[in-house]
Amino acid sequence: MWIAGREGRLHSRRSGHRQRAAGAGRPLVLGSVDWLVMTLALAHLSLGIPHQALAVAFGVAVRQ
């Protein structure tokens, strides 16, 4: 329902149908650093890795 409502609002804003298909456009390209950050963030969320371990991985100091 939310997506249909959003598409309806966008349709009225642009006064017509979509110019391109949904999902069209340039593919997402991530570098190795971006993949590392995403991997560590997901590991923190799913495995419960403490913030101190992430701070060591990123080379930053943890404030107490």
PDB file of C-alpha atoms in Angstrom, residues 42-51:
ATOM      1  CA  LEU A  42      26.428  -6.244   9.361  1.00  0.00           C
ATOM      2  CA  ALA A  43      28.667  -8.364  11.598  1.00  0.00           C
ATOM      3  CA  HIS A  44      28.097  -5.880  14.412  1.00  0.00           C
ATOM      4  CA  LEU A  45      24.328  -6.020  13.939  1.00  0.00           C
ATOM      5  CA  SER A  46      23.929  -9.752  13.454  1.00  0.00           C
ATOM      6  CA  LEU A  47      26.687 -11.159  15.684  1.00  0.00           C
ATOM      7  CA  GLY A  48      26.702  -8.524  18.388  1.00  0.00           C
ATOM      8  CA  ILE A  49      30.375  -7.599  17.993  1.00  0.00           C
ATOM      9  CA  PRO A  50      31.118  -4.930  20.626  1.00  0.00           C
ATOM     10  CA  HIS A  51      31.897  -1.352  19.676  1.00  0.00           C
TER      11      HIS A  51
END
